[in-house]
mmCIF file of C-alpha atoms in Angstrom:
data_model
loop_
_atom_site.group_PDB
_atom_site.id
_atom_site.type_symbol
_atom_site.label_atom_id
_atom_site.label_comp_id
_atom_site.label_asym_id
_atom_site.label_seq_id
_atom_site.Cartn_x
_atom_site.Cartn_y
_atom_site.Cartn_z
ATOM 1 C CA UNK A 1 123.587 10.859 168.219
ATOM 2 C CA UNK A 2 126.530 12.612 169.868
ATOM 3 C CA UNK A 3 127.027 11.751 173.520
ATOM 4 C CA UNK A 4 125.617 14.143 176.109
ATOM 5 C CA UNK A 5 127.979 15.632 178.667
ATOM 6 C CA UNK A 6 131.082 17.813 178.569
ATOM 7 C CA UNK A 7 134.109 17.435 176.366
ATOM 8 C CA UNK A 8 136.841 19.757 177.581
ATOM 9 C CA UNK A 9 140.009 21.286 176.163
ATOM 10 C CA UNK A 10 139.164 21.099 172.473
ATOM 11 C CA UNK A 11 141.686 23.240 170.563
ATOM 12 C CA UNK A 12 140.116 25.462 167.919
ATOM 13 C CA UNK A 13 142.796 28.023 167.035
ATOM 14 C CA UNK A 14 146.553 28.222 167.027
ATOM 15 C CA UNK A 15 148.543 31.358 166.258
ATOM 16 C CA UNK A 16 152.359 31.533 166.000
ATOM 17 C CA UNK A 17 153.696 33.041 169.205
ATOM 18 C CA UNK A 18 150.449 32.629 171.157
ATOM 19 C CA UNK A 19 148.976 29.915 173.348
ATOM 20 C CA UNK A 20 146.538 27.608 171.574
ATOM 21 C CA UNK A 21 142.902 28.533 172.181
ATOM 22 C CA UNK A 22 140.464 25.873 173.328
ATOM 23 C CA UNK A 23 136.783 25.445 174.023
ATOM 24 C CA UNK A 24 134.661 23.207 176.214
ATOM 25 C CA UNK A 25 131.628 21.642 174.566
ATOM 26 C CA UNK A 26 128.613 20.994 176.780
ATOM 27 C CA UNK A 27 126.051 18.903 174.918
ATOM 28 C CA UNK A 28 122.480 17.985 175.888
ATOM 29 C CA UNK A 29 120.850 14.592 175.684
ATOM 30 C CA UNK A 30 119.137 14.920 172.324
ATOM 31 C CA UNK A 31 118.861 13.241 168.970
ATOM 32 C CA UNK A 32 119.673 15.101 165.790
ATOM 33 C CA UNK A 33 121.558 18.328 165.363
ATOM 34 C CA UNK A 34 121.007 20.798 168.185
ATOM 35 C CA UNK A 35 121.269 24.607 168.245
ATOM 36 C CA UNK A 36 124.446 26.077 169.703
ATOM 37 C CA UNK A 37 125.217 28.796 172.213
ATOM 38 C CA UNK A 38 128.729 30.185 171.794
ATOM 39 C CA UNK A 39 129.520 31.489 175.263
ATOM 40 C CA UNK A 40 132.164 34.184 175.865
ATOM 41 C CA UNK A 41 133.409 34.879 179.388
ATOM 42 C CA UNK A 42 133.914 38.242 181.034
ATOM 43 C CA UNK A 43 136.908 39.652 182.875
ATOM 44 C CA UNK A 44 137.574 43.050 181.334
ATOM 45 C CA UNK A 45 139.436 41.411 178.421
ATOM 46 C CA UNK A 46 142.274 40.995 180.961
ATOM 47 C CA UNK A 47 141.360 37.848 182.911
ATOM 48 C CA UNK A 48 138.872 34.974 182.901
ATOM 49 C CA UNK A 49 138.532 31.685 181.089
ATOM 50 C CA UNK A 50 135.972 29.407 179.489
ATOM 51 C CA UNK A 51 135.977 27.204 182.601
ATOM 52 C CA UNK A 52 133.585 29.433 184.550
ATOM 53 C CA UNK A 53 130.451 31.126 183.275
ATOM 54 C CA UNK A 54 130.732 33.959 185.812
ATOM 55 C CA UNK A 55 131.876 34.375 189.417
ATOM 56 C CA UNK A 56 129.295 33.072 191.856
ATOM 57 C CA UNK A 57 127.290 31.164 189.234
ATOM 58 C CA UNK A 58 127.858 27.422 189.222
ATOM 59 C CA UNK A 59 128.188 25.232 186.151
ATOM 60 C CA UNK A 60 124.843 23.623 186.992
ATOM 61 C CA UNK A 61 123.131 27.012 187.167
ATOM 62 C CA UNK A 62 124.675 28.244 183.901
ATOM 63 C CA UNK A 63 125.856 25.638 181.402
ATOM 64 C CA UNK A 64 123.439 23.139 182.953
ATOM 65 C CA UNK A 65 120.477 25.419 182.396
ATOM 66 C CA UNK A 66 121.488 25.927 178.780
ATOM 67 C CA UNK A 67 121.842 22.224 177.989
ATOM 68 C CA UNK A 68 118.605 21.496 179.829
ATOM 69 C CA UNK A 69 116.965 23.943 177.400
ATOM 70 C CA UNK A 70 118.236 21.841 174.485
ATOM 71 C CA UNK A 71 121.337 23.816 173.504
ATOM 72 C CA UNK A 72 124.883 22.678 173.033
ATOM 73 C CA UNK A 73 127.224 25.209 174.609
ATOM 74 C CA UNK A 74 130.645 25.937 173.159
ATOM 75 C CA UNK A 75 132.408 27.908 175.897
ATOM 76 C CA UNK A 76 135.397 29.424 174.130
ATOM 77 C CA UNK A 77 138.541 31.186 175.246
ATOM 78 C CA UNK A 78 139.952 34.212 173.442
ATOM 79 C CA UNK A 79 143.252 36.033 173.698
ATOM 80 C CA UNK A 80 143.369 38.419 176.646
ATOM 81 C CA UNK A 81 144.552 42.011 176.399
ATOM 82 C CA UNK A 82 147.947 41.101 177.855
ATOM 83 C CA UNK A 83 148.386 38.737 174.894
ATOM 84 C CA UNK A 84 146.845 40.665 172.012
ATOM 85 C CA UNK A 85 144.982 43.927 171.450
ATOM 86 C CA UNK A 86 141.686 44.605 169.729
ATOM 87 C CA UNK A 87 140.622 43.360 167.171
ATOM 88 C CA UNK A 88 142.415 40.033 167.764
ATOM 89 C CA UNK A 89 139.593 38.803 170.003
ATOM 90 C CA UNK A 90 137.051 39.162 167.203
ATOM 91 C CA UNK A 91 139.186 36.863 165.057
ATOM 92 C CA UNK A 92 139.246 34.371 167.944
ATOM 93 C CA UNK A 93 135.447 34.338 168.135
ATOM 94 C CA UNK A 94 135.269 33.873 164.362
ATOM 95 C CA UNK A 95 137.641 30.910 164.647
ATOM 96 C CA UNK A 96 135.425 29.365 167.327
ATOM 97 C CA UNK A 97 132.450 29.739 164.984
ATOM 98 C CA UNK A 98 134.533 28.136 162.226
ATOM 99 C CA UNK A 99 135.123 25.185 164.569
ATOM 100 C CA UNK A 100 131.380 24.802 165.168
ATOM 101 C CA UNK A 101 130.805 24.756 161.407
ATOM 102 C CA UNK A 102 133.650 22.350 160.737
ATOM 103 C CA UNK A 103 132.669 19.870 163.469
ATOM 104 C CA UNK A 104 128.894 20.120 163.188
ATOM 105 C CA UNK A 105 128.425 16.598 161.879
ATOM 106 C CA UNK A 106 130.866 15.030 164.362
ATOM 107 C CA UNK A 107 129.106 16.516 167.395
ATOM 108 C CA UNK A 108 125.549 16.786 165.983
ATOM 109 C CA UNK A 109 125.507 20.591 166.043
ATOM 110 C CA UNK A 110 123.420 22.897 163.870
ATOM 111 C CA UNK A 111 125.775 25.632 162.613
ATOM 112 C CA UNK A 112 122.850 27.562 161.150
ATOM 113 C CA UNK A 113 121.269 28.022 164.587
ATOM 114 C CA UNK A 114 123.911 29.746 166.704
ATOM 115 C CA UNK A 115 123.273 32.241 169.490
ATOM 116 C CA UNK A 116 126.150 34.326 170.845
ATOM 117 C CA UNK A 117 126.027 34.816 174.624
ATOM 118 C CA UNK A 118 128.575 36.920 176.456
ATOM 119 C CA UNK A 119 128.894 38.617 179.812
ATOM 120 C CA UNK A 120 130.682 41.933 180.441
ATOM 121 C CA UNK A 121 133.737 42.001 178.120
ATOM 122 C CA UNK A 122 132.392 38.831 176.495
ATOM 123 C CA UNK A 123 129.118 40.622 175.907
ATOM 124 C CA UNK A 124 130.947 43.306 173.954
ATOM 125 C CA UNK A 125 132.626 40.646 171.802
ATOM 126 C CA UNK A 126 129.322 38.835 171.257
ATOM 127 C CA UNK A 127 127.672 42.089 170.191
ATOM 128 C CA UNK A 128 130.474 43.070 167.819
ATOM 129 C CA UNK A 129 130.567 39.683 166.100
ATOM 130 C CA UNK A 130 126.770 39.508 166.073
ATOM 131 C CA UNK A 131 126.683 42.838 164.243
ATOM 132 C CA UNK A 132 129.182 41.630 161.641
ATOM 133 C CA UNK A 133 126.537 39.884 159.537
ATOM 134 C CA UNK A 134 128.111 36.441 159.749
ATOM 135 C CA UNK A 135 125.966 33.600 158.451
ATOM 136 C CA UNK A 136 124.507 31.129 160.937
ATOM 137 C CA UNK A 137 124.136 33.468 163.923
ATOM 138 C CA UNK A 138 120.498 33.920 164.935
ATOM 139 C CA UNK A 139 120.797 36.361 167.829
ATOM 140 C CA UNK A 140 122.921 37.895 170.579
ATOM 141 C CA UNK A 141 122.555 37.737 174.354
ATOM 142 C CA UNK A 142 124.636 40.537 175.847
ATOM 143 C CA UNK A 143 124.698 40.630 179.630
ATOM 144 C CA UNK A 144 126.063 43.877 181.101
ATOM 145 C CA UNK A 145 128.636 44.431 178.353
ATOM 146 C CA UNK A 146 130.233 47.807 177.564
ATOM 147 C CA UNK A 147 128.741 49.153 174.346
ATOM 148 C CA UNK A 148 130.351 52.590 174.068
ATOM 149 C CA UNK A 149 134.049 52.689 174.965
ATOM 150 C CA UNK A 150 134.240 56.488 174.847
ATOM 151 C CA UNK A 151 131.429 56.764 177.403
ATOM 152 C CA UNK A 152 133.139 54.087 179.503
ATOM 153 C CA UNK A 153 136.396 56.082 179.388
ATOM 154 C CA UNK A 154 134.595 59.170 180.652
ATOM 155 C CA UNK A 155 132.968 57.041 183.384
ATOM 156 C CA UNK A 156 136.311 55.674 184.604
ATOM 157 C CA UNK A 157 138.284 58.919 184.140
ATOM 158 C CA UNK A 158 140.347 59.542 187.250
ATOM 159 C CA UNK A 159 139.910 56.039 188.682
ATOM 160 C CA UNK A 160 143.020 54.678 186.918
ATOM 161 C CA UNK A 161 146.091 56.271 185.315
ATOM 162 C CA UNK A 162 145.707 57.051 181.622
ATOM 163 C CA UNK A 163 146.252 53.895 179.632
ATOM 164 C CA UNK A 164 145.536 51.576 182.569
ATOM 165 C CA UNK A 165 141.768 50.979 182.435
ATOM 166 C CA UNK A 166 140.364 47.731 181.063
ATOM 167 C CA UNK A 167 139.352 49.491 177.863
ATOM 168 C CA UNK A 168 142.723 51.244 177.518
ATOM 169 C CA UNK A 169 144.576 47.944 177.818
ATOM 170 C CA UNK A 170 142.283 46.311 175.275
ATOM 171 C CA UNK A 171 142.853 49.024 172.676
ATOM 172 C CA UNK A 172 146.498 49.472 173.577
ATOM 173 C CA UNK A 173 146.107 53.207 174.142
ATOM 174 C CA UNK A 174 144.208 55.695 176.290
ATOM 175 C CA UNK A 175 140.705 55.400 174.834
ATOM 176 C CA UNK A 176 140.094 59.140 174.653
ATOM 177 C CA UNK A 177 143.273 59.539 172.578
ATOM 178 C CA UNK A 178 142.028 57.122 169.896
ATOM 179 C CA UNK A 179 138.359 58.032 169.398
ATOM 180 C CA UNK A 180 138.022 56.461 165.951
ATOM 181 C CA UNK A 181 139.415 53.130 167.162
ATOM 182 C CA UNK A 182 137.198 53.330 170.249
ATOM 183 C CA UNK A 183 134.118 53.851 168.087
ATOM 184 C CA UNK A 184 135.099 50.906 165.895
ATOM 185 C CA UNK A 185 135.338 48.715 169.020
ATOM 186 C CA UNK A 186 131.965 49.922 170.365
ATOM 187 C CA UNK A 187 128.832 47.945 169.459
ATOM 188 C CA UNK A 188 126.657 51.052 169.724
ATOM 189 C CA UNK A 189 128.483 52.459 166.692
ATOM 190 C CA UNK A 190 128.222 49.214 164.687
ATOM 191 C CA UNK A 191 124.426 48.993 164.686
ATOM 192 C CA UNK A 192 122.806 48.871 161.255
ATOM 193 C CA UNK A 193 119.311 48.188 159.925
ATOM 194 C CA UNK A 194 118.697 44.494 159.390
ATOM 195 C CA UNK A 195 120.956 43.401 162.254
ATOM 196 C CA UNK A 196 120.175 40.313 164.315
ATOM 197 C CA UNK A 197 117.856 40.392 167.345
ATOM 198 C CA UNK A 198 119.407 41.252 170.715
ATOM 199 C CA UNK A 199 118.581 40.356 174.305
ATOM 200 C CA UNK A 200 120.216 42.780 176.743
ATOM 201 C CA UNK A 201 120.199 42.444 180.523
ATOM 202 C CA UNK A 202 121.977 44.625 183.053
ATOM 203 C CA UNK A 203 122.051 45.266 186.780
ATOM 204 C CA UNK A 204 120.355 48.570 187.568
ATOM 205 C CA UNK A 205 122.929 49.188 190.325
ATOM 206 C CA UNK A 206 125.995 48.180 188.284
ATOM 207 C CA UNK A 207 128.846 50.582 189.091
ATOM 208 C CA UNK A 208 131.504 48.820 187.005
ATOM 209 C CA UNK A 209 129.627 48.973 183.710
ATOM 210 C CA UNK A 210 126.769 51.458 184.109
ATOM 211 C CA UNK A 211 123.338 50.277 182.919
ATOM 212 C CA UNK A 212 123.368 53.281 180.579
ATOM 213 C CA UNK A 213 125.700 51.185 178.402
ATOM 214 C CA UNK A 214 122.965 48.642 177.658
ATOM 215 C CA UNK A 215 120.324 51.368 177.447
ATOM 216 C CA UNK A 216 122.356 53.181 174.785
ATOM 217 C CA UNK A 217 122.758 49.998 172.754
ATOM 218 C CA UNK A 218 119.053 49.247 173.048
ATOM 219 C CA UNK A 219 118.223 52.771 171.867
ATOM 220 C CA UNK A 220 120.545 52.426 168.860
ATOM 221 C CA UNK A 221 119.058 49.052 167.934
ATOM 222 C CA UNK A 222 115.491 50.347 168.204
ATOM 223 C CA UNK A 223 116.362 53.406 166.114
ATOM 224 C CA UNK A 224 117.653 51.065 163.387
ATOM 225 C CA UNK A 225 114.511 48.919 163.547
ATOM 226 C CA UNK A 226 116.337 45.938 165.080
ATOM 227 C CA UNK A 227 114.381 43.689 167.488
ATOM 228 C CA UNK A 228 115.757 44.163 171.006
ATOM 229 C CA UNK A 229 114.784 43.173 174.519
ATOM 230 C CA UNK A 230 116.203 45.092 177.492
ATOM 231 C CA UNK A 231 115.875 43.985 181.109
ATOM 232 C CA UNK A 232 117.259 46.045 183.987
ATOM 233 C CA UNK A 233 117.457 43.994 187.196
ATOM 234 C CA UNK A 234 116.599 46.176 190.225
ATOM 235 C CA UNK A 235 119.335 46.368 192.852
ATOM 236 C CA UNK A 236 121.769 44.175 190.913
ATOM 237 C CA UNK A 237 125.443 44.990 190.588
ATOM 238 C CA UNK A 238 127.938 43.785 188.019
ATOM 239 C CA UNK A 239 127.799 40.088 187.135
ATOM 240 C CA UNK A 240 124.505 39.922 189.069
ATOM 241 C CA UNK A 241 126.085 40.618 192.442
ATOM 242 C CA UNK A 242 123.332 41.000 195.002
ATOM 243 C CA UNK A 243 120.928 38.760 193.075
ATOM 244 C CA UNK A 244 119.806 35.831 195.199
ATOM 245 C CA UNK A 245 118.281 33.806 192.374
ATOM 246 C CA UNK A 246 119.511 34.116 188.796
ATOM 247 C CA UNK A 247 116.966 31.600 187.472
ATOM 248 C CA UNK A 248 114.559 34.259 186.114
ATOM 249 C CA UNK A 249 117.451 36.009 184.325
ATOM 250 C CA UNK A 250 118.496 32.764 182.651
ATOM 251 C CA UNK A 251 114.860 31.938 181.847
ATOM 252 C CA UNK A 252 114.423 35.241 179.972
ATOM 253 C CA UNK A 253 117.647 34.770 178.036
ATOM 254 C CA UNK A 254 116.916 31.148 177.157
ATOM 255 C CA UNK A 255 113.401 32.010 176.049
ATOM 256 C CA UNK A 256 114.949 34.526 173.646
ATOM 257 C CA UNK A 257 117.494 31.920 172.465
ATOM 258 C CA UNK A 258 114.748 29.379 171.786
ATOM 259 C CA UNK A 259 112.670 31.851 169.803
ATOM 260 C CA UNK A 260 115.458 33.141 167.571
ATOM 261 C CA UNK A 261 116.918 29.663 166.948
ATOM 262 C CA UNK A 262 113.600 27.986 166.148
ATOM 263 C CA UNK A 263 113.504 26.187 162.776
#
């Protein structure tokens, strides 16, 4: 049995000219191989790190809840938009999944029972990789992630100079000038029949990433016959600002993770 607890700063990818990428592995007290949550942080693809689940949510109330539910959590970094443009981050997530597969026996992980869980920008990455058809992934938890970059560009039009929004920096160009690339980087345009189940949750009062982003993704998934859950939290802003108790939100997500990762 692998030891419970946290092992930090595990390198999983190295690219010439870039910083090495690392992950932190949070493992529950359990015998045998356990299912895995690959967790991807938010921050507009510009900032953030694996060290914090989300601003205002403690490790105990995030990673601790996941391990208490029986999951190992691989919280992985990815290259930020100041380091590399889309689609480099998708390769980083794939490399993190490769690490889980390659070290499954060492850490008693089950690489065939992986759930991707991302918030905001990380939610977009989780959705895109989850829609890629990669083996071993059982489902996607996407919390308040942008799903349609063209709609996001129209939402933020006038709030930042052209080329300076989070999405612009990620693509390396003003989003509305590169519509085909923007569609490619938008989960709503990657949906296909037979895709994995999704759990979407979004603050109904989110002004940074409008809840319409998750609603549009849910509509596309339903239209393709893909199982999807959508929860809109009344009064909640981005990253659950204004929510006094996130426990019910985590409980819904973890219930989904348990169901899709069941043997």
